[in-house]
Short mmCIF file of C-alpha atoms and ligand atoms in Angstrom, two decimals:
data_model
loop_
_atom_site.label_atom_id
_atom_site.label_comp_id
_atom_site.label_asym_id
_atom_site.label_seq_id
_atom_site.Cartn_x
_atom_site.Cartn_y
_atom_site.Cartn_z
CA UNK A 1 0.00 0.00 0.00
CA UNK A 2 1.22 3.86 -0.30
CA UNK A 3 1.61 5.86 2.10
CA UNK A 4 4.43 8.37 3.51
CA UNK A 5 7.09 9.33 5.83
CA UNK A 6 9.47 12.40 6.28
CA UNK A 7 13.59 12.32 6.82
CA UNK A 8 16.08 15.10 7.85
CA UNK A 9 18.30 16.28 4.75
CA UNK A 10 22.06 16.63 5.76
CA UNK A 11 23.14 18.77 2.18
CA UNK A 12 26.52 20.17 2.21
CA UNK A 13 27.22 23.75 1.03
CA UNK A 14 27.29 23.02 -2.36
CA UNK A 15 24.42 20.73 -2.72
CA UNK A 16 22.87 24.06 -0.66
CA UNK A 17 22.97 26.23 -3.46
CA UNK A 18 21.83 23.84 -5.59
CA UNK A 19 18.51 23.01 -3.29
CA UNK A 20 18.33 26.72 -3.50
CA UNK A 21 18.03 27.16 -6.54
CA UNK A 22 15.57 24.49 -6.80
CA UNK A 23 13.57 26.49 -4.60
CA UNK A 24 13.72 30.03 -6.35
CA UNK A 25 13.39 28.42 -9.81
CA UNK A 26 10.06 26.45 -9.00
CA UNK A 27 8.72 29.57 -7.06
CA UNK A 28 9.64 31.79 -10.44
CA UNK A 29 7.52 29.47 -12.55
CA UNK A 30 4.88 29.24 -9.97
CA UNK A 31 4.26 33.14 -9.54
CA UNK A 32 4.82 33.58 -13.25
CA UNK A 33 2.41 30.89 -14.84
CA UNK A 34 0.22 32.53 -11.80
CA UNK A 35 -0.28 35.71 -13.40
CA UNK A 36 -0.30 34.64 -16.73
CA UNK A 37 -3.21 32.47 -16.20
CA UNK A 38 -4.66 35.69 -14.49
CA UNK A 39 -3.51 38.05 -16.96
CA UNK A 40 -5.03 35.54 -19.90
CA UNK A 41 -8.74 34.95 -18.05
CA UNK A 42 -9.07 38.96 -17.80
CA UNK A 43 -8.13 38.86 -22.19
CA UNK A 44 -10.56 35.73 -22.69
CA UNK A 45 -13.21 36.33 -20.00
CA UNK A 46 -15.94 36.00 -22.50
CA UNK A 47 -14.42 33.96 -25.40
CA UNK A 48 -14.52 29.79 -25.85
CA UNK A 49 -11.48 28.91 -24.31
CA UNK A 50 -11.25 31.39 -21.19
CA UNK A 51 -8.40 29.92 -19.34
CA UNK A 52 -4.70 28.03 -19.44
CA UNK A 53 -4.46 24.51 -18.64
CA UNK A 54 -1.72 23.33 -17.61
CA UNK A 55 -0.96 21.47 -21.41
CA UNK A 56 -0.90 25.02 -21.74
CA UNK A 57 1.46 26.24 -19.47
CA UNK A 58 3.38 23.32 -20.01
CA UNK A 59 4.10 24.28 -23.59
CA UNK A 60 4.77 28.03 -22.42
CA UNK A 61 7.57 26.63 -20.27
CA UNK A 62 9.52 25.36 -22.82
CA UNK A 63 9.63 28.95 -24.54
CA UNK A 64 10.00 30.34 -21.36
CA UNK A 65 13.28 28.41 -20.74
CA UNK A 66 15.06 29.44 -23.83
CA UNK A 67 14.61 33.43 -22.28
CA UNK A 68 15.92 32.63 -18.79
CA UNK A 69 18.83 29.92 -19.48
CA UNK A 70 19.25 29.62 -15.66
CA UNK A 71 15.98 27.30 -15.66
CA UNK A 72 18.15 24.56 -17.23
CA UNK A 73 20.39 24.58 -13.64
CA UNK A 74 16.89 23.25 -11.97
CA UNK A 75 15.35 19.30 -12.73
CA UNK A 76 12.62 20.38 -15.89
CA UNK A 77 10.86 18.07 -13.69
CA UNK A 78 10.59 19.75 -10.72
CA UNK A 79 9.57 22.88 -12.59
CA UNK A 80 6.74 20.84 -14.29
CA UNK A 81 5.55 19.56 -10.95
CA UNK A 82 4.74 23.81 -9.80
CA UNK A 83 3.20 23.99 -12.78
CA UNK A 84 0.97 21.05 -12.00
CA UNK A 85 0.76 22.48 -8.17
CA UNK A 86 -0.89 25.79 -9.61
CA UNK A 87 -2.86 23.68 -11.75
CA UNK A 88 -4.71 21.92 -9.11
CA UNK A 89 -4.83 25.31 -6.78
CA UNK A 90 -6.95 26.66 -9.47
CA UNK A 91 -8.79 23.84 -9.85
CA UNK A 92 -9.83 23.89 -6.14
CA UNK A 93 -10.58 27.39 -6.47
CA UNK A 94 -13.03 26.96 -9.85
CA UNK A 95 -14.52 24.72 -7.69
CA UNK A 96 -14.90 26.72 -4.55
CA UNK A 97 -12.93 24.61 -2.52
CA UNK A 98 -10.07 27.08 -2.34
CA UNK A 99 -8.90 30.80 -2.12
CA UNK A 100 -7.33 32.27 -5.52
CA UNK A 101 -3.78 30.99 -5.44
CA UNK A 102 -1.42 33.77 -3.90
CA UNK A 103 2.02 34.30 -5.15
CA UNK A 104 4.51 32.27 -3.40
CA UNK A 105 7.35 34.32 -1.17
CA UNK A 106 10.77 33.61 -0.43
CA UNK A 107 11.43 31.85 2.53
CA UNK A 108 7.90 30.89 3.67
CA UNK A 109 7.02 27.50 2.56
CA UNK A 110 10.20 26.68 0.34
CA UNK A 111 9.23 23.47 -1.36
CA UNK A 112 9.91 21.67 -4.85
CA UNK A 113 9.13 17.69 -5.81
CA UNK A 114 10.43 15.37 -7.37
CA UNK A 115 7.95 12.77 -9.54
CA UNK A 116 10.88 10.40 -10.74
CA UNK A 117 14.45 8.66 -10.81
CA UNK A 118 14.82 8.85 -6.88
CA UNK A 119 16.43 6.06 -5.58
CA UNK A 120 18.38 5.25 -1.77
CA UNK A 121 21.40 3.53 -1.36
CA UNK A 122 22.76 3.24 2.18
CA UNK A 123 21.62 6.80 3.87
CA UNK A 124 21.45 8.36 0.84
CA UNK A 125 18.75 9.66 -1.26
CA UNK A 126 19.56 10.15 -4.57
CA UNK A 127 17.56 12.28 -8.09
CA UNK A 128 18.49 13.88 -11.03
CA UNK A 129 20.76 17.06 -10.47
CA UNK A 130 22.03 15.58 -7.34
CA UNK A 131 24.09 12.38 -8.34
CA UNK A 132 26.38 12.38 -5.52
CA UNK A 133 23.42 12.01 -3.10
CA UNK A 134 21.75 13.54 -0.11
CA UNK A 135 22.80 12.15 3.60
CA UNK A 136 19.50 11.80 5.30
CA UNK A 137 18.37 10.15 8.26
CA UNK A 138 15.13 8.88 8.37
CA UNK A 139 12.48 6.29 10.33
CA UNK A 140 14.57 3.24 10.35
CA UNK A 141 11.37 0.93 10.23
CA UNK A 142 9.96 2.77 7.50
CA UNK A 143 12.58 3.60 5.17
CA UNK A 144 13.43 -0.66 5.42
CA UNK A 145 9.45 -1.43 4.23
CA UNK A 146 10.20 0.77 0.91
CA UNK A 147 9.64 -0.98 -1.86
CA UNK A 148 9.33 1.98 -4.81
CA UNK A 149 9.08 5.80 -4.10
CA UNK A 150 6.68 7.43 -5.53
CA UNK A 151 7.43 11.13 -5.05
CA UNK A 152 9.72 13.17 -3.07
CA UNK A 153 9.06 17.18 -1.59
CA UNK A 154 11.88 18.85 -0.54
CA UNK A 155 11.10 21.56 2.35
CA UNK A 156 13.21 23.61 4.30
CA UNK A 157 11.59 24.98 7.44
CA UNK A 158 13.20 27.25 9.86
CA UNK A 159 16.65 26.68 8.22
CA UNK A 160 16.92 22.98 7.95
CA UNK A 161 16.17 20.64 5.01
CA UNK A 162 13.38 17.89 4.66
CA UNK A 163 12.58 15.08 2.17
CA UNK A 164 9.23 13.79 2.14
CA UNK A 165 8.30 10.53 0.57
CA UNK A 166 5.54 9.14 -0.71
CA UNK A 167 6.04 5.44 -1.14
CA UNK A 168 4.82 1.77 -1.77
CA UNK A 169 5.73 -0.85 0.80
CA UNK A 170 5.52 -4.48 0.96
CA UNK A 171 2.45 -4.32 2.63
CA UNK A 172 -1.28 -5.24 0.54
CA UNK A 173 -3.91 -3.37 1.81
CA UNK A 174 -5.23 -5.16 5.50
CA UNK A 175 -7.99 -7.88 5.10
CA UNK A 176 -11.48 -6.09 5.45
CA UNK A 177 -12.96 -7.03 8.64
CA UNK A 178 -16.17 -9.01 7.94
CA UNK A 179 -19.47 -7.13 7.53
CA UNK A 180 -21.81 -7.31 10.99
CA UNK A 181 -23.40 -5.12 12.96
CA UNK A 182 -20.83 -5.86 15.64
CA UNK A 183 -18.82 -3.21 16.95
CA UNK A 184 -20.96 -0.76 14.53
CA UNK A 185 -21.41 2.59 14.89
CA UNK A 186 -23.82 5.03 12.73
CA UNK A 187 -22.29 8.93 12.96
CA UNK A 188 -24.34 12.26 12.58
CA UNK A 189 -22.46 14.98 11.62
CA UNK A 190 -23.71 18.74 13.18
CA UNK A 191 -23.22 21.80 13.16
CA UNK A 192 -23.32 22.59 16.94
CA UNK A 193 -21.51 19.30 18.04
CA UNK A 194 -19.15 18.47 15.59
CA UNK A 195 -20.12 14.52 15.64
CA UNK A 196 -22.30 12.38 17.46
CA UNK A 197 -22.46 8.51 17.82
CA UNK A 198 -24.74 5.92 17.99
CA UNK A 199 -23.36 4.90 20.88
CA UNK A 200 -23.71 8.23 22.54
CA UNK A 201 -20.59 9.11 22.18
CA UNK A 202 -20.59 13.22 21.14
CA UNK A 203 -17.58 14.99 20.12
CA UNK A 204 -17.81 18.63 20.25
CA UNK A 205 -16.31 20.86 17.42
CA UNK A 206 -12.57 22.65 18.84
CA UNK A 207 -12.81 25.64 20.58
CA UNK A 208 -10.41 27.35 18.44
CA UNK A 209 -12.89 26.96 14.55
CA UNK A 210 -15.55 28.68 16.52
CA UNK A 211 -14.02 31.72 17.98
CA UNK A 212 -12.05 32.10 14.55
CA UNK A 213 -15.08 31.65 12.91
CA UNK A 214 -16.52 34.71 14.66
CA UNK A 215 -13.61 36.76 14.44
CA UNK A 216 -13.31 36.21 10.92
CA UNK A 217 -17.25 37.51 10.32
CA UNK A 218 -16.04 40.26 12.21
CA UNK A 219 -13.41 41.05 10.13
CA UNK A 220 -15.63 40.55 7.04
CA UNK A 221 -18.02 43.04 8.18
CA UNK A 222 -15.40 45.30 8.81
CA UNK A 223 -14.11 44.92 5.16
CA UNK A 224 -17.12 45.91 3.78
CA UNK A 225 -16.51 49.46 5.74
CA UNK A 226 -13.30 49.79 3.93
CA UNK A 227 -12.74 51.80 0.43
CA UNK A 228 -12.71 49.72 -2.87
CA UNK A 229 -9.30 49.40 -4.25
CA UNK A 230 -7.52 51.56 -0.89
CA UNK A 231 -4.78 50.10 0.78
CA UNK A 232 -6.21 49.15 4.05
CA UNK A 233 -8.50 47.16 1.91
CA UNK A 234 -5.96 44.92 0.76
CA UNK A 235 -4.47 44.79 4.16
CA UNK A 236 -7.64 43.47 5.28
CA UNK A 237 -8.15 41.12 2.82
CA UNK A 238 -4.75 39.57 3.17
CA UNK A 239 -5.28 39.69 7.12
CA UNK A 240 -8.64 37.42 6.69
CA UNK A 241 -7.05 35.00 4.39
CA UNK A 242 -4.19 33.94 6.91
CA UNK A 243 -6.99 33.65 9.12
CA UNK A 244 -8.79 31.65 7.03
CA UNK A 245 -5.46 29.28 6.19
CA UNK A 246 -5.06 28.75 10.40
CA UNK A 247 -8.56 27.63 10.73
CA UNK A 248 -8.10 25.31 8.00
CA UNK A 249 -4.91 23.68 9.35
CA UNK A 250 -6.68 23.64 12.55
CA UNK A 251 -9.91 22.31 11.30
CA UNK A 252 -7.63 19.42 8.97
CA UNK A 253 -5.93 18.49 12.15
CA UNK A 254 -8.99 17.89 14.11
CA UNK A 255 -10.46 15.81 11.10
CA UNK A 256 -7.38 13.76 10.89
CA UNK A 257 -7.78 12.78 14.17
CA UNK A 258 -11.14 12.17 14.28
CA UNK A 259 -11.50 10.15 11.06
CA UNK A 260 -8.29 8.09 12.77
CA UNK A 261 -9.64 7.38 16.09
CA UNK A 262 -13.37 6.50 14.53
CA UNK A 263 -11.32 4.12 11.31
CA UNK A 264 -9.59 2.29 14.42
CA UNK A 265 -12.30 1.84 17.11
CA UNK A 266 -15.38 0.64 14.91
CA UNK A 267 -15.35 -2.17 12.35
CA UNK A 268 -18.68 -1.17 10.62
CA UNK A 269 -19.41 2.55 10.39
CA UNK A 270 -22.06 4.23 8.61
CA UNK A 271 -22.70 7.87 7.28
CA UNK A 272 -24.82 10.08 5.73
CA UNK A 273 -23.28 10.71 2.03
CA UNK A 274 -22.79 14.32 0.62
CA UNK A 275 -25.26 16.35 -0.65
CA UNK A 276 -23.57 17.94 -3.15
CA UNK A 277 -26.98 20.18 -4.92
CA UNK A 278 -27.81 21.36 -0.99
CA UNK A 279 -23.82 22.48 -0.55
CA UNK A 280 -24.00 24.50 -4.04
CA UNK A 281 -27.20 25.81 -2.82
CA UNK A 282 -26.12 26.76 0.46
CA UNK A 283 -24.96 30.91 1.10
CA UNK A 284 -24.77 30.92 4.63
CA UNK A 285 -21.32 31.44 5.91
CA UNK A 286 -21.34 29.06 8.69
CA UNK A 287 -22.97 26.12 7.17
CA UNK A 288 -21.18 26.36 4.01
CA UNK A 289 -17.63 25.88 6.14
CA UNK A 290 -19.45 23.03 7.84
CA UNK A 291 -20.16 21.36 4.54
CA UNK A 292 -16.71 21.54 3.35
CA UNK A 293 -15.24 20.05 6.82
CA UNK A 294 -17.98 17.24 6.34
CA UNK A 295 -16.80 16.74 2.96
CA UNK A 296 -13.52 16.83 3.66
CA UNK A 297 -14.48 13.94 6.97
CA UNK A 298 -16.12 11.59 4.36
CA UNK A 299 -12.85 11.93 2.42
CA UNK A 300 -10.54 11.00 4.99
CA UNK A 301 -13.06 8.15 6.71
CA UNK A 302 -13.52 6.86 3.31
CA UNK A 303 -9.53 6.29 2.86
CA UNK A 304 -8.86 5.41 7.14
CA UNK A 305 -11.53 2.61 6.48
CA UNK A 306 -9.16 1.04 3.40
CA UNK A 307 -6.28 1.17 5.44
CA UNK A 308 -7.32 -0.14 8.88
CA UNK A 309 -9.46 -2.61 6.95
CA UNK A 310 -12.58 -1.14 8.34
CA UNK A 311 -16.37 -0.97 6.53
CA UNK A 312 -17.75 2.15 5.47
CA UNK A 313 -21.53 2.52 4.76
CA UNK A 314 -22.98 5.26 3.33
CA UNK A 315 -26.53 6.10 3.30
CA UNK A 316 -28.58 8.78 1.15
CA UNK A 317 -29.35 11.95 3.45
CA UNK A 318 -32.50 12.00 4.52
CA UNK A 319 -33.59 14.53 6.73
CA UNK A 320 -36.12 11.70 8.47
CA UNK A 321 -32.95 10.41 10.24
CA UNK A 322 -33.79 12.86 12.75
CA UNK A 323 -37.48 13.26 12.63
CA UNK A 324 -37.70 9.09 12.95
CA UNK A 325 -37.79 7.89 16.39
CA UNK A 326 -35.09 5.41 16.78
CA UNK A 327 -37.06 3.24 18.86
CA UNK A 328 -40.58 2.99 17.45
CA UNK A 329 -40.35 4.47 13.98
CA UNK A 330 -42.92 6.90 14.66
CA UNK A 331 -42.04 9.94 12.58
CA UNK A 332 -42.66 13.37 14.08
CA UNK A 333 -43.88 15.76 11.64
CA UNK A 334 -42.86 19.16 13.82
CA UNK A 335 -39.69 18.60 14.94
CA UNK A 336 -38.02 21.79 14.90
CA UNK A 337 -34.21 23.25 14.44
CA UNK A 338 -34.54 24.07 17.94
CA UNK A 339 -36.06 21.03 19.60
CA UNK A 340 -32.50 19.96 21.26
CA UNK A 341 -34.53 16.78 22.51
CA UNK A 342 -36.63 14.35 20.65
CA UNK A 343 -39.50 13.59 22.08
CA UNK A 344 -41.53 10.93 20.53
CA UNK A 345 -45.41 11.15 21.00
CA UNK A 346 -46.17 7.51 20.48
CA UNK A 347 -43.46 5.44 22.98
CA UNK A 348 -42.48 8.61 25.05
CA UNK A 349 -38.93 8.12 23.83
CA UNK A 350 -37.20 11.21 24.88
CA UNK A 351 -33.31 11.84 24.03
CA UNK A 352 -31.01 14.04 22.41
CA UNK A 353 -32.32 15.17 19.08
CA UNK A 354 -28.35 14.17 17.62
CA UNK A 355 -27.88 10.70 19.39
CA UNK A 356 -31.28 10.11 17.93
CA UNK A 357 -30.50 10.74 14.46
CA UNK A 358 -26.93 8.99 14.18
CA UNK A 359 -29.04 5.53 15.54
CA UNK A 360 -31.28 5.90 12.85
CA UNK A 361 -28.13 6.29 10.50
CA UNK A 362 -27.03 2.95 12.16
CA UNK A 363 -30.10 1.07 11.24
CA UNK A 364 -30.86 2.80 7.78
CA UNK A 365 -27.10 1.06 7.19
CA UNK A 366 -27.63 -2.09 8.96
CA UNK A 367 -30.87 -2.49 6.75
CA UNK A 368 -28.74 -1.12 3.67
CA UNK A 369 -26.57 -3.94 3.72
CA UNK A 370 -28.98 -6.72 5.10
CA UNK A 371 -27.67 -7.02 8.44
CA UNK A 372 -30.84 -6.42 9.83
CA UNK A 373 -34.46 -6.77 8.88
CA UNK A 374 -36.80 -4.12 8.71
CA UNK A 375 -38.96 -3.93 11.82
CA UNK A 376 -41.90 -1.77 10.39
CA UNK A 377 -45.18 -3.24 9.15
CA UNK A 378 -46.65 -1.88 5.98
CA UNK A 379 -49.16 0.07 7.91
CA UNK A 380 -46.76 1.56 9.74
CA UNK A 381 -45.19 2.56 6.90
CA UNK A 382 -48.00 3.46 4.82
CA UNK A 383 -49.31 5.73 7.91
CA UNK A 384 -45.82 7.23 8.82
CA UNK A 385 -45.19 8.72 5.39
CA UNK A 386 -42.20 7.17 5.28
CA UNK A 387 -42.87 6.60 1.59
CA UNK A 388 -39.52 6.83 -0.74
CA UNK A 389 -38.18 8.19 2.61
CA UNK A 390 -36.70 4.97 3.52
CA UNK A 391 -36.35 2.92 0.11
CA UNK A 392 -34.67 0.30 1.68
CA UNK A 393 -37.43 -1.04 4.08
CA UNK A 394 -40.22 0.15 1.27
CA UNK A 395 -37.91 -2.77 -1.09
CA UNK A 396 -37.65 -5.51 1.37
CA UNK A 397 -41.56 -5.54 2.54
CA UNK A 398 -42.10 -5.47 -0.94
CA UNK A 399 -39.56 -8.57 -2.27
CA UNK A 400 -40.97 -10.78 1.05
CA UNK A 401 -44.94 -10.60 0.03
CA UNK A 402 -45.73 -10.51 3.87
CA UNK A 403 -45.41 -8.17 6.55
CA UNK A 404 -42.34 -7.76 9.03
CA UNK A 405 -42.38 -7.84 12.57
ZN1 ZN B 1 -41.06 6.28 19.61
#
């Protein structure tokens, strides 16, 4: 399977400048592919083809080279790779996942990779420009399970030099656990707690994404006071996007962590998949960053799963899952945002509105998969309204003939 690991660089002087120039070289093509993609939307705005690709840029490069010789001192690779870098930074930001890309500066994230020819022979790593190797000193364990690398990124950070590899190892991909309802857990995802289990587990969004959260609305709202095109403007503007980058660190942190612990713990878990048309649709500040982080949660559960061998179910979002009662099926109509608790009128059920919903999710799963049989009766379900609500029971009760108790 692939997966990564980072070493300490030990360059001498000379290989220095050369990492160096690695470094300015990719950041020139970056910043200068940058604004002619800019500079070539603002000519093409309204004609067929309205922006570079980077086939495009690609072929620009080449020309490019011929004007500033000095290019040829860098691995053509390498310079590809920023090219491909801005390429997908624009492609987040087309589709709204990202800020515009910003012009790299010197000294503050100092990076360039490496797609081929790396090899390691003792405790050196060796690629093209750099034959006499790089010492390094690495993970013992992991740099022994490397069967082919994949990429290298070379960093520097606060003065010192870092290589990190993506690689295959020996290792297939773990056994999946068998399917059961064993050790299974259904999780609804929230706005005011961050996650909440089916077996009442909540976990409650950091401290740190809210108050950002608000200080960044605060900041928006005084943008808005400031003069178009004045300097103070742009200050702002720069000051809310490195607010914006912390809470996203923050935020990816958190979700790695999450996604981790749940992937380990549970073998079975199920979720509610993305809504993609009701994210495009959404304007609202708040639950628009909440529907990227969810996004971005499925993501990383959907890959933690693979690895640890786990199952992942995932369900069509209903918004039933909370009006259901997860112990009768009675669905209540009037459920409100604000009813914390869920009360259910027919067995007197009464328990938080979340926990409630993510043991619906659990079932809905369970009775995606088979693992359990539906429990309603057609009356039930023809007096519920739980009509196309909850197409899995509606198809079972249907295949058997007879009802289901
Ligand atoms: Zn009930």
């Amino acid at each position: 399977m692939i997966t990564a690991t980072k070493a300490k660089l030990y360059p001498t002087d000379k290989q220095k400048v050369l990492l160096e120039k690695h470094f300015g070289s990719c950041r020139f093509v970056y910043n200068y592919f940058l604004s002619e993609r800019d500079r070539y939307y603002i000519a093409h705005k309204d004609a067929e083809k309205s922006s570079l690709n980077y086939m495009d840029t690609q072929n620009m490069l080449v020309e490019l080279k011929k004007k500033y010789l000095w290019l040829y001192e860098v691995n053509s690779q390498s310079l590809q790779m920023s090219l491909r870098f801005l390429d997908n930074a624009f492609t987040s930001f087309f589709h709204k996942n990202g800020d515009h890309p910003n012009f790299r500066k010197k000294g503050n994230n100092d990076y360039f990779a490496i797609p081929q020819h790396m090899q390691i022979k003792g405790s050196r790593i060796y690629f093209p420009k750099f034959n006499e190797g790089i010492y390094f000193k690495g993970s013992e364990n992991k740099l022994e399970e490397i069967k082919e690398i994949k990429q290298i990124t070379i960093t520097k950070s606060a003065g010192n030099y870092y290589c990190s590899m993506i690689y295959e190892n020996n290792r297939g991909m773990p056994e999946k656990i068998p399917l059961s309802n064993k050790n299974a857990i259904g999780i609804d995802l929230g706005i005011e707690k961050y996650a909440t289990l089916s077996n009442g587990v909540a976990i409650e969004n950091p401290r740190f994404v809210d108050s950002a959260e608000e200080r960044i609305k605060r900041l928006q709202k005084q943008l808005n006071r400031k003069q178009k095109g004045s300097r103070n403007r742009t200050k702002q503007i720069q000051k809310i996007q490195r607010k914006y980058k912390k809470l996203r660190d923050t935020r990816d942190d958190f979700l790695n962590k999450v996604s981790t612990a749940i992937a380990k713990q549970y073998d079975t878990i199920v979720i509610e998949d993305l809504n993609v048309q009701g994210m495009q649709q959404n304007h609202h500040m708040a639950k628009h960053i909440a529907d990227a982080s969810w996004h971005k949660f499925r993501v990383k559960l959907e890959w933690k799963t693979e690895i640890y061998g786990k199952n992942l179910i995932k369900i069509g979002r209903f918004d039933p899952s909370s009006k259901l009662c997860s112990d009768c099926g009675n669905l209540k109509h009037d459920l409100e945002l604000s009813d914390r608790i869920y009360r259910c009128d027919t067995c007197g059920l009464a328990i938080d509105r979340d926990y409630n919903a993510s043991r619906n999710i659990t079932k809905i799963g369970m009775i995606k998969v088979g693992l359990v049989q539906p429990e309603f009766t057609p009356v039930e379900i023809a007096t519920s309204g739980m009509h196309g609500i909850y197409p899995y029971r509606q198809m079972s009760i249907i295949e058997s003939g007879s009802p289901i108790h």
